[in-house]
Each structure stands twice: as structure tokens, then as C-alpha cells.
Amino acid sequence: HYINRFKSAKEKKTTLEKLAKGQIDIIVGTHGLLGKEVKFKDLGLMVIDEEQKFGVAHKEKLKTLRATIDCLTLTATPIPRTLQFSLMGARDLSIINTPPPNRQPIQTEVGVFNEDTIRDAIYFETNRGGQVFFIHNRVQGLPEMAAMINAWCPDLNISYAHGQMEGHELEEKILDFVERKYDVLVCTNIVESGVDIANVNTIIVNNAHHFGLSDLHQLRGRVGRSNKKAFCYLLAPPMSTLPNDSRKRLQTLEQFTDLGSGFQIAMRDLDIRGAGNLLGGEQTGFMAEIGFEMYQKILEEAIKELKRTSFKDLFKEEISKQDDYVNDCTIDTDLEILIPDSYVESITERLSLYTRLDNCEDETTLTQFHNEMQDRFGNIPLEVEDLFTTVRCRWSAIKLGFEKMALKENTLRCYFINKNDSPYFESDLFKNILQYLQTGTNKARLKQAGKNFLLVVEDIKGMEAMLRFLQQMERAVLPQGTTAISAEAI
């Protein structure tokens, strides 16, 4: 069963009554299903298609309908907040990269509004037996725009459609277009989702700079739905006159034209707009002001603080296990530490591997992941081995209380917590480190830079040497049994 605005009140009432009694297995609808009058007997699975069209409040309301509900969201271009949830591991992420057979990439061009360009594009399409979408997102100007195109192309049949039409009239217009009674349909972005007309292989978007990145990608996806070459024309004022974000959006669409490139577009959208507020309602924003890494750090610290104060009873077990003085350690180096594209070609696959590597919390999961990569992609190159070693170094650094480490020109610098009032400096751990430095059996020396303390160690040639030094210090200053990994594991 389904519910939409074209159904009568009586039909809706009957459907909702059956839904409340559990007589309907699957209900399809818009966010009208969020209304107070909609009751579910036993809701188990929610599928949100075109997720980018739903607000935070809508999605969270749907999830509160039942605490244990399973949720699957589908989208070609996830909004930044949703994408960020996936990247930080709060939600699982699956990417479908393989297009249907015989599909071709859509040729995308950015240009200015010009009679010759529009006329040539329309005639090129109609001369090969195809049809054209012309997107003009102002209802008031649609008839005039249709008349203008009719004047430029007098031998073609032009019509227009928009969401403020009566239901039957709009349906009739779309069906007539499907049956090829019109060559060009001038419309608003009402056709953005759910329209699949194989014969339409050119789309012209007027004032493209007023659309969001996901909107433009969705509109472009209305064409090229067969084995024919498709074209997308984005009309906007000259690039030099556009705001920075608008220019970036159009350049992104022009750059990413490959099939399955929606994920790269979503990543660029995250970069342009920011991740939004994960604990609040904003879908995008503010990250550019403080930087992504700082934002992540603040978020992690805030969550940890809330667990220790407002929700300490709920997270009692977790808090008892957390005896580290730092949440994370960043490692900076002049060595090449990465998954090279010669080893894993797909950018989305590499991103997924980085995320999984970052989520490894102990030697067992790290070794399993290492073996899996070797099994899937072949012998692991040195840069990737160093990446695994870096993860182990980070574990050791966190246990020792280092917030940051830099390995450059064979010199290792380990930075202690930058809060001088931290309980770390009163701890047995810090006292043990000072005693260890005084023994003279190591190459490390304590140094002060401004208000911060750091260790400087010369002659550290590579990540393996760095790990050996950190493990040696661990064994000397930490009680037995708390070392991050055994020396034999490397």
C-alpha cells in the first residue's frame, strides 16, 4: 500500500486503520508517515530512499517510532552530516560502484545562458530521436521560459510542468512526455527524484549556481538511463562573478562525471560545507572555521566528558577501563605512510580501508586486518607496513601520555599533554618517565618549548625504530601487563 497527496481522505483513513491493525506488511509514503495519526502495530524495518531530502528531525522522528528499528538509508549523494556519521563509524557504510550494463558517463558542461547554446543542444538531441528536460526552478517564470524556447525552436512541441499543478494535470503532462507527445519539458526540479525516462538524454539546468551539489547530481541522473550518450548543461553567470562555494559546486560536477561518482561528490560536499552538528540538528556547517581535525578532537573530548559526568552511571564499566590521560595521539612524519593508489586503485575502497584501520583497537584485530589486506590485494608494500606500525606507535604513545609525535629527519619529538594543570604531571607514570630519562641508558632527552614539555630522540630511522623505542620505554615505565603489544609482534 502507499499514501500520497493524490489519495482521497477516505482512502488514506482506510489504509491507516489497516496499518494500525497490522494488516499491511509494507507501507510506502513521503514524510507524511511521520504524522501523529499514523500508528504502526509492529514496525521492524525502515528504508529511507533519497535520504538527502529528509531533515534531521524527520529521520530521528522515524527512528523513535520504535527503539529497536533497523534503518537503511539510500542515496546517491549523502548529505555531509550522514556521511560524517559513516566515516566516524557511527553508522555502517556500503558503496555500490558498479553501474548497470552499457551505461555511459554523462558529459557535463558549464556555460552561460545563451540562445545558440540552448538551441543547438535541444536540436542535437531531438535530431537523434531523443527528448530534453529544461530545468527552470521558478514556477512563476515557467510559461514564459517555455514560450521563449518555443520561439527558438518553433518546429518542436514544448510543454511545462511544476508541483503546484493539480495532481491529475501534472500526471497527464508527465505521461504525455513519456509517450513522446512533447520534445522538451520545461519544469522545476520536481523531476529530480523517481523519474526514469530512457529516451530523455539531454538536461539543461538554468541558474545552476542556485542548486546544491546533491540536487545537481540528482538532476544530472535523470538522463543517461539507457545505452545512449547523455549530456548535461549547467547554465550560470560567468565563473569569475560567482561566490566561492557556488563556483566549487559547479567545478565538482564538471570534474566528477564517471559512473558511480556520487560518493566523491558527497565527499567534496562535506569538504565545502562542513559536517554539521552530529549531536544537534544542523546538516552542514561551521567546520571550515576550526578545521576538521580540531573539530574531531573537540567532539571526542566532549563525548568523553559527558560520559564521565552526566552519564557516569550508564558508562561506569567503560570509564573504569579508561585509564589513559590522552584520548588520541597525532603522528607527523616526513616518511611516506599511506595506501598508494598503485596498490588499491579505488578511492572509495582506500577510504574504507583507512576507516577500518583507524577503528582497530588491539593487536588481534590489527593482525586480522593486515592478513585480510594481504589476501585481497597481494604483498603489502613498505608504505602500508609503515602505516600499520604507525597505528601501534599511536597505541604506545597514548599509554605513555603523548598528545603528538613528530618524526622528521631521523629525529623523534614526543609532546606531552599541553595542559600544565593535568593530573598526568602528578601521576606515577610521569615520575617513572623522568626516572627513566635519568638512567642514561637511552638516547632521549627532556626539552621545554614555551610552556610545553617534549622528549627529543636522535637517530630514529623509520617507523620500526620509533616503535622499538616506545616499547622499550613502555616496558620500563609501565606496570607489567599494560604494554600495548609484545615486542615479538612486530
Coordinates of C-alpha atoms in Angstrom, one line a residue:
H1 CA 0.0 0.0 0.0
Y2 CA 1.1 3.6 -0.5
I3 CA 0.0 7.1 0.6
N4 CA 0.5 10.3 -1.3
R5 CA -1.3 13.6 -1.9
F6 CA -3.3 12.3 -4.7
K7 CA -5.2 9.8 -2.5
S8 CA -8.6 10.8 -1.1
A9 CA -9.1 11.3 2.7
K10 CA -11.3 8.2 2.8
E11 CA -8.6 6.0 1.1
K12 CA -5.9 7.4 3.5
K13 CA -8.1 6.7 6.5
T14 CA -8.8 3.1 5.4
T15 CA -5.1 2.5 4.8
L16 CA -4.0 3.9 8.2
E17 CA -6.6 1.8 10.0
K18 CA -5.2 -1.4 8.4
L19 CA -1.7 -0.3 9.2
A20 CA -2.5 0.1 12.9
K21 CA -4.1 -3.3 13.0
G22 CA -1.0 -4.9 11.3
Q23 CA -2.9 -5.9 8.2
I24 CA -0.4 -4.1 5.9
D25 CA 3.1 -5.6 5.6
I26 CA 4.7 -2.7 3.6
I27 CA 3.7 0.9 3.5
V28 CA 5.2 3.4 1.0
G29 CA 4.9 7.1 1.6
T30 CA 6.5 10.5 2.0
H31 CA 7.4 12.0 5.4
G32 CA 3.6 12.2 5.8
L33 CA 4.1 8.9 7.5
L34 CA 5.6 10.9 10.4
G35 CA 2.2 12.4 11.3
K36 CA 0.6 11.8 14.7
E37 CA -2.3 9.9 13.2
V38 CA 0.0 7.2 11.7
K39 CA 0.3 4.2 14.1
F40 CA 2.3 1.0 13.5
K41 CA 1.5 -2.3 15.1
D42 CA 5.0 -3.7 14.9
L43 CA 7.4 -1.6 12.9
G44 CA 10.7 -3.5 12.3
L45 CA 12.5 -2.0 9.2
M46 CA 12.6 1.5 7.8
V47 CA 14.1 2.2 4.4
I48 CA 14.7 5.9 3.6
D49 CA 15.1 6.5 -0.1
E50 CA 16.6 9.8 -1.4
E51 CA 17.9 10.4 2.2
Q52 CA 19.3 13.8 1.3
K53 CA 15.7 15.1 1.0
F54 CA 14.9 14.4 4.7
G55 CA 15.7 16.7 7.5
V56 CA 17.4 15.6 10.8
A57 CA 14.1 15.9 12.7
H58 CA 12.3 13.7 10.2
K59 CA 14.9 10.9 10.3
E60 CA 15.2 10.9 14.1
K61 CA 11.4 11.0 14.5
L62 CA 11.1 7.9 12.3
K63 CA 13.7 6.2 14.4
T64 CA 11.9 7.0 17.7
L65 CA 8.8 5.2 16.4
R66 CA 10.4 2.1 17.7
A67 CA 13.7 1.9 19.7
T68 CA 15.0 -1.3 18.0
I69 CA 14.1 -0.3 14.5
D70 CA 16.6 -1.3 11.7
C71 CA 17.3 1.6 9.4
L72 CA 18.6 1.6 5.8
T73 CA 19.2 4.9 4.1
L74 CA 19.7 5.0 0.3
T75 CA 21.2 8.0 -1.6
A76 CA 23.5 8.8 -4.4
T77 CA 24.9 11.8 -2.6
P78 CA 24.7 11.6 1.3
I79 CA 24.4 14.9 3.0
P80 CA 27.6 15.9 5.0
R81 CA 26.1 15.0 8.4
T82 CA 25.2 11.5 7.3
L83 CA 28.5 10.9 5.5
Q84 CA 30.3 12.1 8.6
F85 CA 28.4 9.6 10.7
S86 CA 29.6 6.8 8.4
L87 CA 33.2 8.0 8.3
M88 CA 33.4 8.2 12.1
G89 CA 31.9 4.7 12.5
A90 CA 28.6 5.7 14.0
R91 CA 26.8 4.1 11.0
D92 CA 27.8 1.3 8.6
L93 CA 28.5 2.3 5.0
S94 CA 28.1 0.3 1.8
I95 CA 29.0 1.7 -1.6
I96 CA 27.6 0.3 -4.8
N97 CA 30.1 1.3 -7.5
T98 CA 29.1 -0.9 -10.4
P99 CA 26.7 0.7 -12.9
P100 CA 24.0 -1.2 -14.9
P101 CA 25.3 -2.7 -18.1
N102 CA 26.1 -0.5 -21.1
R103 CA 25.7 2.8 -19.2
Q104 CA 27.9 5.7 -20.4
P105 CA 29.2 8.6 -18.4
I106 CA 27.2 11.8 -18.8
Q107 CA 29.1 14.6 -20.5
T108 CA 28.8 17.7 -18.3
E109 CA 29.4 21.3 -19.4
V110 CA 29.2 24.6 -17.5
G111 CA 28.2 27.7 -19.6
V112 CA 26.3 30.9 -19.6
F113 CA 22.6 31.3 -20.6
N114 CA 22.8 31.7 -24.4
E115 CA 20.3 31.2 -27.2
D116 CA 22.7 29.4 -29.5
T117 CA 23.9 27.0 -26.9
I118 CA 20.4 26.1 -25.8
R119 CA 19.0 25.7 -29.3
D120 CA 22.0 23.6 -30.5
A121 CA 21.7 21.3 -27.5
I122 CA 18.0 20.8 -28.0
Y123 CA 18.2 20.2 -31.7
F124 CA 21.2 17.8 -31.3
E125 CA 19.1 15.7 -29.0
T126 CA 15.8 15.8 -30.9
N127 CA 17.5 15.1 -34.3
R128 CA 18.7 11.7 -32.9
G129 CA 15.2 10.9 -31.7
G130 CA 15.6 12.0 -28.1
Q131 CA 13.8 14.4 -25.7
V132 CA 15.0 17.2 -23.4
F133 CA 14.5 18.3 -19.8
F134 CA 14.9 22.1 -19.3
I135 CA 15.0 22.9 -15.6
H136 CA 13.9 26.4 -14.5
N137 CA 13.2 26.4 -10.8
R138 CA 10.8 29.3 -10.6
V139 CA 7.1 28.4 -11.0
Q140 CA 6.1 32.0 -12.0
G141 CA 8.5 32.1 -14.9
L142 CA 7.8 28.7 -16.4
P143 CA 5.2 29.6 -19.0
E144 CA 7.4 32.5 -20.3
M145 CA 10.5 30.2 -20.4
A146 CA 8.6 27.6 -22.4
A147 CA 7.3 30.3 -24.8
M148 CA 10.9 31.6 -25.3
I149 CA 12.2 28.1 -26.1
N150 CA 9.2 27.6 -28.4
A151 CA 10.2 30.8 -30.3
W152 CA 13.8 29.5 -30.6
C153 CA 12.7 26.0 -31.7
P154 CA 9.3 26.6 -33.5
D155 CA 9.0 23.2 -35.0
L156 CA 9.2 21.3 -31.7
N157 CA 6.5 20.5 -29.2
I158 CA 7.2 22.2 -25.8
S159 CA 5.3 21.9 -22.5
Y160 CA 5.9 22.7 -18.9
A161 CA 5.1 21.1 -15.5
H162 CA 5.5 22.0 -11.8
G163 CA 4.5 20.8 -8.4
Q164 CA 1.7 23.4 -7.9
M165 CA -0.4 21.9 -10.7
E166 CA -3.4 19.7 -9.8
G167 CA -2.4 16.1 -9.4
H168 CA -4.3 14.7 -12.4
E169 CA -2.9 17.6 -14.7
L170 CA 0.7 17.0 -13.6
E171 CA 0.3 13.2 -14.0
E172 CA -1.1 13.8 -17.5
K173 CA 1.8 16.1 -18.5
I174 CA 4.4 13.6 -17.4
L175 CA 2.6 10.6 -19.1
D176 CA 2.3 12.6 -22.3
F177 CA 6.0 13.4 -22.2
V178 CA 6.8 9.7 -21.6
E179 CA 4.7 8.9 -24.6
R180 CA 6.8 11.4 -26.7
K181 CA 4.0 13.8 -27.3
Y182 CA 6.4 16.6 -26.3
D183 CA 10.1 17.1 -27.3
V184 CA 11.0 19.4 -24.5
L185 CA 9.6 19.5 -20.9
V186 CA 10.3 22.8 -19.1
C187 CA 9.9 22.1 -15.4
T188 CA 11.1 22.8 -11.9
N189 CA 13.2 20.3 -10.0
I190 CA 10.1 18.2 -9.4
V191 CA 11.7 15.6 -11.7
E192 CA 14.8 15.3 -9.5
S193 CA 13.8 12.0 -8.0
G194 CA 11.9 9.0 -9.2
V195 CA 11.7 9.8 -12.9
D196 CA 13.2 7.2 -15.2
I197 CA 12.6 8.1 -18.9
A198 CA 15.1 6.3 -21.1
N199 CA 14.5 8.5 -24.1
V200 CA 15.5 11.7 -22.3
N201 CA 19.2 12.1 -22.8
T202 CA 19.8 15.9 -22.5
I203 CA 19.1 18.0 -19.5
I204 CA 19.7 21.8 -19.3
V205 CA 19.7 23.4 -15.8
N206 CA 19.1 27.1 -15.7
N207 CA 20.7 29.1 -12.9
A208 CA 22.6 26.0 -11.8
H209 CA 24.5 28.1 -9.2
H210 CA 21.3 28.3 -7.1
F211 CA 21.2 24.5 -6.6
G212 CA 23.0 22.4 -4.0
L213 CA 25.6 19.8 -5.1
S214 CA 23.4 16.8 -4.4
D215 CA 20.5 18.4 -6.2
L216 CA 22.6 19.0 -9.3
H217 CA 23.9 15.4 -9.2
Q218 CA 20.4 14.0 -8.9
L219 CA 19.1 16.2 -11.8
R220 CA 22.0 15.0 -13.9
G221 CA 21.0 11.4 -13.1
R222 CA 17.6 11.9 -14.9
V223 CA 19.4 11.4 -18.2
G224 CA 21.8 8.7 -19.4
R225 CA 19.4 5.9 -18.2
S226 CA 20.0 3.8 -21.3
N227 CA 22.9 2.9 -23.6
K228 CA 22.9 6.3 -25.3
K229 CA 25.4 9.1 -24.6
A230 CA 23.8 11.8 -22.5
F231 CA 24.5 15.5 -22.0
C232 CA 24.1 17.8 -19.0
Y233 CA 24.4 21.6 -19.5
L234 CA 24.7 23.7 -16.3
L235 CA 23.8 27.4 -17.1
A236 CA 25.1 30.0 -14.7
P237 CA 26.7 33.5 -14.7
P238 CA 30.4 33.6 -15.6
M239 CA 32.6 31.7 -13.1
S240 CA 34.5 34.8 -12.1
T241 CA 31.3 36.5 -10.8
L242 CA 30.1 33.6 -8.7
P243 CA 30.6 33.2 -4.9
N244 CA 33.4 30.8 -4.0
D245 CA 31.1 27.9 -2.8
S246 CA 28.9 28.1 -6.0
R247 CA 32.0 28.0 -8.2
K248 CA 33.3 25.0 -6.3
R249 CA 30.0 23.1 -6.7
L250 CA 29.9 23.6 -10.5
Q251 CA 33.6 22.7 -10.8
T252 CA 32.9 19.5 -8.8
L253 CA 30.1 18.4 -11.1
E254 CA 32.2 19.1 -14.2
Q255 CA 35.2 17.2 -12.7
F256 CA 33.3 14.1 -11.4
T257 CA 31.4 12.7 -14.4
D258 CA 32.3 9.0 -14.1
L259 CA 29.6 6.5 -13.3
G260 CA 29.3 5.9 -9.6
S261 CA 31.0 9.2 -8.8
G262 CA 28.2 10.3 -6.3
F263 CA 30.4 9.3 -3.3
Q264 CA 33.3 11.6 -4.4
I265 CA 30.8 14.4 -4.9
A266 CA 29.4 13.8 -1.4
M267 CA 33.0 13.9 0.0
R268 CA 33.6 17.2 -1.8
D269 CA 30.3 18.5 -0.4
L270 CA 31.5 17.5 3.1
D271 CA 34.7 19.5 2.4
I272 CA 32.8 22.6 1.1
R273 CA 30.0 22.8 3.6
G274 CA 31.4 21.1 6.7
A275 CA 30.0 18.1 8.7
G276 CA 27.2 19.9 10.5
N277 CA 26.3 19.2 14.1
L278 CA 26.3 15.5 14.8
L279 CA 24.6 15.9 18.2
G280 CA 22.2 18.5 17.0
G281 CA 20.1 19.3 14.0
E282 CA 22.3 21.2 11.6
Q283 CA 23.0 19.1 8.5
T284 CA 26.1 21.1 7.5
G285 CA 28.4 23.9 8.6
F286 CA 31.0 25.6 10.8
M287 CA 33.8 23.1 10.3
A288 CA 35.7 25.4 8.0
E289 CA 36.1 27.8 10.8
I290 CA 38.1 25.5 13.1
G291 CA 39.4 22.7 10.8
F292 CA 38.4 19.1 10.5
E293 CA 41.0 17.6 12.9
M294 CA 40.3 20.1 15.6
Y295 CA 36.6 19.6 15.2
Q296 CA 37.0 15.8 15.6
K297 CA 39.2 16.3 18.7
I298 CA 36.7 18.7 20.3
L299 CA 33.8 16.2 19.6
E300 CA 35.7 13.3 21.1
E301 CA 36.7 15.2 24.2
A302 CA 33.1 16.5 24.7
I303 CA 31.7 12.9 24.4
K304 CA 34.2 11.6 26.8
E305 CA 33.5 14.4 29.3
L306 CA 29.7 13.7 29.1
K307 CA 30.4 10.0 29.8
R308 CA 32.4 10.9 32.9
T309 CA 29.9 13.5 34.3
S310 CA 26.3 13.5 33.1
F311 CA 26.2 9.8 32.1
K312 CA 28.7 8.3 34.5
D313 CA 26.3 5.6 35.8
L314 CA 25.5 4.5 32.2
F315 CA 29.2 4.2 31.2
K316 CA 30.5 3.0 34.6
E317 CA 32.3 0.0 33.1
E318 CA 33.8 1.9 30.2
I319 CA 35.1 4.6 32.4
S320 CA 36.8 2.1 34.7
K321 CA 38.7 0.7 31.7
Q322 CA 39.8 4.2 30.5
D323 CA 43.0 5.0 32.5
D324 CA 44.7 6.8 29.6
Y325 CA 45.5 10.5 30.1
V326 CA 45.1 11.4 26.4
N327 CA 42.3 10.5 24.0
D328 CA 44.4 10.3 20.9
C329 CA 47.9 11.0 19.5
T330 CA 48.6 12.6 16.1
I331 CA 51.7 11.5 14.3
D332 CA 53.5 13.7 11.9
T333 CA 56.3 12.5 9.7
D334 CA 58.3 13.2 6.5
L335 CA 58.1 9.5 5.6
E336 CA 55.6 8.1 3.0
I337 CA 52.9 6.4 5.1
L338 CA 49.8 5.7 3.1
I339 CA 47.9 3.2 1.0
P340 CA 49.2 4.0 -2.5
D341 CA 46.8 4.1 -5.5
S342 CA 49.1 1.6 -7.3
Y343 CA 48.2 -0.9 -4.5
V344 CA 44.4 -0.1 -4.1
E345 CA 43.1 1.8 -7.1
S346 CA 39.6 2.7 -5.9
I347 CA 39.4 5.9 -3.9
T348 CA 36.3 4.7 -2.0
E349 CA 38.0 1.4 -1.2
R350 CA 41.1 3.2 0.1
L351 CA 38.8 5.4 2.3
S352 CA 37.0 2.4 3.6
L353 CA 40.4 0.7 4.5
Y354 CA 41.7 3.9 6.3
T355 CA 38.4 4.0 8.3
R356 CA 38.7 0.3 9.3
L357 CA 42.4 0.7 10.2
D358 CA 41.6 3.6 12.4
N359 CA 39.0 1.5 14.2
C360 CA 41.4 -1.3 15.0
E361 CA 41.7 -1.2 18.8
D362 CA 44.1 -4.1 19.6
E363 CA 46.8 -6.3 18.1
T364 CA 44.4 -9.1 17.2
T365 CA 42.1 -7.0 15.1
L366 CA 45.1 -5.2 13.5
T367 CA 46.8 -8.5 12.6
Q368 CA 43.5 -9.9 11.1
F369 CA 43.1 -6.7 9.1
H370 CA 46.7 -7.0 7.9
N371 CA 46.2 -10.6 6.8
E372 CA 42.9 -9.7 5.0
M373 CA 44.6 -6.9 3.1
Q374 CA 47.4 -9.2 2.0
D375 CA 44.9 -11.8 0.9
R376 CA 42.8 -9.3 -1.1
F377 CA 45.4 -7.0 -2.6
G378 CA 48.7 -9.1 -2.6
N379 CA 52.0 -8.5 -0.9
I380 CA 51.9 -5.4 1.3
P381 CA 54.2 -2.6 0.2
L382 CA 56.6 -0.8 2.7
E383 CA 54.4 2.4 2.9
V384 CA 51.4 0.3 4.1
E385 CA 53.5 -1.8 6.5
D386 CA 54.7 1.6 8.0
L387 CA 51.0 2.6 8.3
F388 CA 50.3 -0.5 10.4
T389 CA 53.4 0.3 12.5
T390 CA 52.1 3.9 12.9
V391 CA 48.9 2.5 14.5
R392 CA 51.0 0.5 17.0
C393 CA 53.1 3.6 17.8
R394 CA 49.9 5.6 18.4
W395 CA 48.7 3.0 20.9
S396 CA 52.0 3.1 22.8
A397 CA 52.1 7.0 22.7
I398 CA 48.6 7.2 24.2
K399 CA 49.6 4.8 27.1
L400 CA 52.7 7.0 27.7
G401 CA 50.7 10.3 27.7
F402 CA 52.0 11.8 24.4
E403 CA 49.5 14.0 22.6
K404 CA 51.6 14.4 19.4
M405 CA 54.7 12.8 17.9
A406 CA 56.8 14.1 15.0
L407 CA 59.4 12.0 13.2
K408 CA 61.4 14.2 10.8
E409 CA 65.0 13.9 9.5
N410 CA 65.5 10.9 11.8
T411 CA 64.7 12.9 14.9
L412 CA 61.7 11.9 17.1
R413 CA 59.8 14.6 19.1
C414 CA 57.2 13.4 21.6
Y415 CA 55.0 16.1 23.0
F416 CA 53.4 15.7 26.5
I417 CA 49.9 16.9 27.3
N418 CA 49.8 20.7 26.8
K419 CA 47.7 21.4 29.9
N420 CA 50.1 22.1 32.7
D421 CA 47.3 21.5 35.4
S422 CA 46.6 18.0 34.0
P423 CA 46.7 15.2 36.7
Y424 CA 49.1 13.5 34.4
F425 CA 52.1 15.5 35.7
E426 CA 51.3 14.4 39.2
S427 CA 51.0 10.7 38.2
D428 CA 53.3 7.8 38.9
L429 CA 53.6 7.4 35.1
F430 CA 55.2 10.8 34.6
K431 CA 57.5 10.3 37.5
N432 CA 58.6 6.9 36.1
I433 CA 59.3 8.6 32.7
L434 CA 61.5 11.2 34.4
Q435 CA 63.4 8.4 36.3
Y436 CA 63.8 6.5 33.0
L437 CA 65.4 9.6 31.4
Q438 CA 67.8 10.0 34.2
T439 CA 69.2 6.4 33.9
G440 CA 71.2 7.5 30.9
T441 CA 70.7 4.1 29.1
N442 CA 68.6 5.7 26.3
K443 CA 69.0 8.4 23.7
A444 CA 66.1 10.6 24.9
R445 CA 66.3 14.0 26.5
L446 CA 63.7 16.2 28.0
K447 CA 63.2 19.6 26.5
Q448 CA 60.9 22.6 27.2
A449 CA 59.4 24.6 24.3
G450 CA 57.4 27.5 25.8
K451 CA 55.1 26.0 28.4
N452 CA 55.1 22.6 26.8
F453 CA 57.4 19.6 27.6
L454 CA 58.7 17.2 24.9
L455 CA 61.1 14.4 24.5
V456 CA 63.7 14.6 21.8
V457 CA 65.3 11.4 20.5
E458 CA 68.0 11.4 17.8
D459 CA 68.8 8.7 15.3
I460 CA 65.4 7.2 14.9
K461 CA 65.5 5.8 11.3
G462 CA 62.0 4.8 10.3
M463 CA 58.7 3.7 12.0
E464 CA 60.1 0.4 13.2
A465 CA 62.8 2.1 15.2
M466 CA 60.3 4.5 16.6
L467 CA 58.1 1.6 17.7
R468 CA 61.1 -0.2 19.3
F469 CA 61.9 3.0 21.3
L470 CA 58.4 3.5 22.5
Q471 CA 58.0 -0.2 23.5
Q472 CA 61.3 -0.1 25.4
M473 CA 60.0 3.0 27.3
E474 CA 56.7 1.2 27.9
R475 CA 58.4 -1.8 29.5
A476 CA 60.5 0.5 31.7
V477 CA 57.8 2.9 33.0
L478 CA 54.5 1.0 32.9
P479 CA 53.5 -1.8 35.2
Q480 CA 53.8 -5.3 33.7
G481 CA 50.8 -6.3 31.6
T482 CA 49.8 -2.9 30.3
T483 CA 52.1 -2.8 27.3
A484 CA 50.2 -2.1 24.1
I485 CA 51.8 -5.0 22.2
S486 CA 54.5 -7.5 22.7
A487 CA 57.9 -7.0 21.2
E488 CA 57.6 -10.2 19.2
A489 CA 54.5 -8.9 17.4
I490 CA 56.5 -6.6 15.1

